[in-house]
Amino acid sequence: RIRAHDDHFETSIDQKKVHDYKYRLPLDSIRFLEVQGDCTLSGVHWGGQYFQLPFECGFPKGNFASGERLYLSGTPKDNFSFNLLSRNGDILFHFNPRFNEKKIVRNSCKNGMWENEEREGAFPFKKNIGFDLVFHNQPYAMQIYFDGQRILTFAHRCSDPKRDYVAVRVEGNLEIVALEFDTSHK
């Protein structure tokens, strides 16, 4: 991944930072990207958007199917939440890093009622330090990866995890750098 910042490019491989390169030209003058050498290029995303929070959107194919992955890259300023929603607006998966508690709370909220919280596990987040999260929807649980390392597993609390997740909502004090859906992994 090559990420453009105010004064440099940050390069990473397999979600691990490799090097920073200071700009030699103004960023807005760059029009082409050339890749050479022995590598496999899995995709190119040029550009992006600024995400206003709260941000909510549906999944490209209508739902977040089993085997698919969702990538969230961002910089947390303080607490934030990532939610997977059902058709009726229930929160089927709530992922909430809480800096004041140094815990990642996971839960679900159905018919306005919160269920049992899960709080165990490491807290790898740091304020103002970027991260890459991967949410991998597997048949029996959601696997969560932080900067390439699996940190949590959340057992599905819905009847059909292949079809029930229809939207994502992100809110709180977070700068979203990228939100990407990968439907190629089945």
Short mmCIF file of C-alpha atoms in Angstrom, two decimals:
data_model
loop_
_atom_site.label_atom_id
_atom_site.label_comp_id
_atom_site.label_asym_id
_atom_site.label_seq_id
_atom_site.Cartn_x
_atom_site.Cartn_y
_atom_site.Cartn_z
CA ARG A 1 0.00 0.00 0.00
CA ILE A 2 1.16 3.49 -0.78
CA ARG A 3 -0.57 6.16 1.29
CA ALA A 4 -0.17 9.87 0.55
CA HIS A 5 0.25 12.17 3.55
CA ASP A 6 0.84 15.93 3.74
CA ASP A 7 4.56 15.76 2.98
CA HIS A 8 5.43 12.13 2.23
CA PHE A 9 4.34 8.74 0.93
CA GLU A 10 4.08 5.90 3.44
CA THR A 11 4.66 2.45 1.95
CA SER A 12 3.55 -0.81 3.53
CA ILE A 13 3.54 -4.46 2.56
CA ASP A 14 1.05 -6.90 4.08
CA GLN A 15 -0.16 -4.06 6.35
CA LYS A 16 3.36 -3.54 7.74
CA LYS A 17 5.04 -0.14 7.34
CA VAL A 18 8.17 -0.35 5.19
CA HIS A 19 9.34 3.20 4.52
CA ASP A 20 8.43 6.89 4.23
CA TYR A 21 9.43 8.87 1.14
CA LYS A 22 9.46 12.67 1.15
CA TYR A 23 7.79 14.22 -1.88
CA ARG A 24 10.11 15.40 -4.64
CA LEU A 25 7.23 16.99 -6.54
CA PRO A 26 3.96 18.50 -5.35
CA LEU A 27 1.43 15.72 -4.78
CA ASP A 28 -1.12 17.25 -7.15
CA SER A 29 1.36 17.03 -10.06
CA ILE A 30 1.58 13.21 -9.89
CA ARG A 31 -0.47 11.55 -12.63
CA PHE A 32 1.02 8.04 -13.04
CA LEU A 33 2.12 5.13 -10.87
CA GLU A 34 4.65 2.60 -12.12
CA VAL A 35 5.26 -0.76 -10.44
CA GLN A 36 8.35 -2.78 -11.41
CA GLY A 37 9.92 -5.99 -10.19
CA ASP A 38 8.78 -9.37 -8.96
CA CYS A 39 5.45 -8.67 -7.26
CA THR A 40 1.77 -9.36 -7.51
CA LEU A 41 -0.45 -6.31 -7.64
CA SER A 42 -3.86 -7.13 -6.18
CA GLY A 43 -5.50 -3.78 -6.80
CA VAL A 44 -5.07 -0.06 -7.29
CA HIS A 45 -7.16 2.55 -5.52
CA TRP A 46 -6.33 6.08 -6.67
CA GLY A 47 -8.03 8.85 -4.82
CA GLY A 48 -10.39 8.65 -1.96
CA GLN A 49 -12.84 10.67 -0.01
CA TYR A 50 -13.20 12.43 3.29
CA PHE A 51 -15.66 10.57 5.46
CA GLN A 52 -18.06 12.60 7.59
CA LEU A 53 -18.99 10.74 10.76
CA PRO A 54 -21.34 9.19 11.45
CA PHE A 55 -20.92 7.38 8.13
CA GLU A 56 -23.34 4.67 7.02
CA CYS A 57 -23.58 2.68 3.80
CA GLY A 58 -24.92 -0.59 2.47
CA PHE A 59 -22.76 -3.38 1.12
CA PRO A 60 -22.08 -3.41 -2.65
CA LYS A 61 -23.80 -6.77 -3.20
CA GLY A 62 -26.57 -6.09 -0.68
CA ASN A 63 -25.00 -7.92 2.24
CA PHE A 64 -21.70 -8.88 3.90
CA ALA A 65 -21.55 -12.56 2.93
CA SER A 66 -19.64 -15.37 4.56
CA GLY A 67 -16.01 -15.40 3.41
CA GLU A 68 -15.93 -11.70 2.57
CA ARG A 69 -13.70 -9.10 4.19
CA LEU A 70 -14.15 -5.47 5.10
CA TYR A 71 -11.07 -3.27 5.51
CA LEU A 72 -11.12 -0.17 7.71
CA SER A 73 -8.05 2.06 7.89
CA GLY A 74 -8.08 5.08 10.12
CA THR A 75 -6.55 7.25 12.79
CA PRO A 76 -8.42 7.32 16.11
CA LYS A 77 -8.62 10.56 18.05
CA ASP A 78 -10.66 8.95 20.84
CA ASN A 79 -13.47 6.38 21.21
CA PHE A 80 -15.26 5.23 18.07
CA SER A 81 -17.56 2.42 17.01
CA PHE A 82 -17.93 0.19 13.99
CA ASN A 83 -21.35 -1.43 13.60
CA LEU A 84 -22.81 -4.03 11.24
CA LEU A 85 -26.54 -3.49 10.82
CA SER A 86 -29.53 -5.66 9.92
CA ARG A 87 -32.36 -4.73 7.56
CA ASN A 88 -34.45 -3.42 10.48
CA GLY A 89 -31.56 -1.33 11.88
CA ASP A 90 -30.55 -3.67 14.70
CA ILE A 91 -26.84 -3.63 15.51
CA LEU A 92 -25.78 -7.23 14.90
CA PHE A 93 -22.11 -6.53 15.61
CA HIS A 94 -20.83 -3.58 17.65
CA PHE A 95 -17.05 -3.01 17.82
CA ASN A 96 -16.16 -0.16 20.19
CA PRO A 97 -12.55 0.67 21.19
CA ARG A 98 -12.69 2.67 24.45
CA PHE A 99 -9.48 4.51 25.22
CA ASN A 100 -10.46 5.51 28.77
CA GLU A 101 -10.94 1.83 29.66
CA LYS A 102 -8.29 0.34 27.32
CA LYS A 103 -10.89 -2.20 26.19
CA ILE A 104 -12.54 -3.15 22.91
CA VAL A 105 -16.20 -3.73 23.69
CA ARG A 106 -18.10 -6.10 21.38
CA ASN A 107 -21.83 -6.54 21.56
CA SER A 108 -25.12 -6.55 19.66
CA CYS A 109 -28.33 -4.57 20.13
CA LYS A 110 -31.62 -6.11 19.02
CA ASN A 111 -35.01 -4.43 19.36
CA GLY A 112 -33.35 -1.63 21.34
CA MET A 113 -31.88 -4.01 23.94
CA TRP A 114 -28.13 -4.47 24.36
CA GLU A 115 -26.99 -8.05 24.84
CA ASN A 116 -23.96 -9.44 26.73
CA GLU A 117 -20.78 -7.41 26.32
CA GLU A 118 -17.47 -9.02 25.49
CA ARG A 119 -14.41 -7.10 26.74
CA GLU A 120 -11.51 -9.54 26.98
CA GLY A 121 -8.44 -9.22 24.79
CA ALA A 122 -5.64 -6.81 24.01
CA PHE A 123 -6.09 -3.10 23.29
CA PRO A 124 -3.68 -2.29 20.44
CA PHE A 125 -5.11 1.15 19.55
CA LYS A 126 -3.20 4.37 20.22
CA LYS A 127 -4.60 7.85 19.82
CA ASN A 128 -3.42 9.62 16.66
CA ILE A 129 -1.65 6.48 15.38
CA GLY A 130 -3.05 4.91 12.20
CA PHE A 131 -4.35 1.36 12.03
CA ASP A 132 -5.62 -1.20 9.53
CA LEU A 133 -8.53 -3.38 10.64
CA VAL A 134 -9.90 -6.37 8.77
CA PHE A 135 -13.32 -7.82 9.58
CA HIS A 136 -13.53 -11.32 8.09
CA ASN A 137 -17.02 -12.81 8.04
CA GLN A 138 -16.58 -16.53 8.58
CA PRO A 139 -19.39 -19.11 8.88
CA TYR A 140 -19.57 -19.12 12.70
CA ALA A 141 -17.80 -15.95 13.78
CA MET A 142 -16.38 -12.59 12.80
CA GLN A 143 -12.58 -12.61 12.87
CA ILE A 144 -10.97 -9.23 13.57
CA TYR A 145 -7.40 -8.41 12.55
CA PHE A 146 -5.40 -5.37 13.66
CA ASP A 147 -2.40 -4.47 11.48
CA GLY A 148 -2.31 -8.02 10.12
CA GLN A 149 -2.60 -9.85 13.46
CA ARG A 150 -5.80 -11.58 14.59
CA ILE A 151 -6.90 -9.96 17.83
CA LEU A 152 -10.50 -11.05 18.37
CA THR A 153 -13.23 -13.48 17.42
CA PHE A 154 -16.90 -12.60 17.83
CA ALA A 155 -19.46 -15.41 17.50
CA HIS A 156 -22.35 -14.37 15.27
CA ARG A 157 -25.52 -13.36 17.09
CA CYS A 158 -27.77 -13.47 14.06
CA SER A 159 -29.68 -16.32 12.45
CA ASP A 160 -28.09 -16.10 8.98
CA PRO A 161 -24.59 -14.53 9.00
CA LYS A 162 -24.35 -15.08 5.22
CA ARG A 163 -27.17 -12.60 4.59
CA ASP A 164 -28.14 -10.67 7.74
CA TYR A 165 -25.41 -7.98 7.69
CA VAL A 166 -26.67 -5.39 5.19
CA ALA A 167 -25.01 -2.10 6.20
CA VAL A 168 -22.05 -0.66 8.08
CA ARG A 169 -22.03 2.42 10.31
CA VAL A 170 -18.92 4.09 11.74
CA GLU A 171 -19.21 6.85 14.32
CA GLY A 172 -17.19 8.58 16.98
CA ASN A 173 -13.86 10.34 17.02
CA LEU A 174 -12.03 8.73 14.11
CA GLU A 175 -10.48 9.87 10.85
CA ILE A 176 -11.31 7.20 8.27
CA VAL A 177 -8.54 6.81 5.71
CA ALA A 178 -10.16 3.97 3.76
CA LEU A 179 -13.18 1.71 3.90
CA GLU A 180 -13.01 -1.15 1.40
CA PHE A 181 -15.13 -4.21 0.70
CA ASP A 182 -13.49 -7.38 -0.64
CA THR A 183 -16.05 -9.74 -2.10
CA SER A 184 -13.50 -11.90 -3.93
CA HIS A 185 -12.74 -14.21 -0.97
CA LYS A 186 -15.45 -16.83 -0.69
#
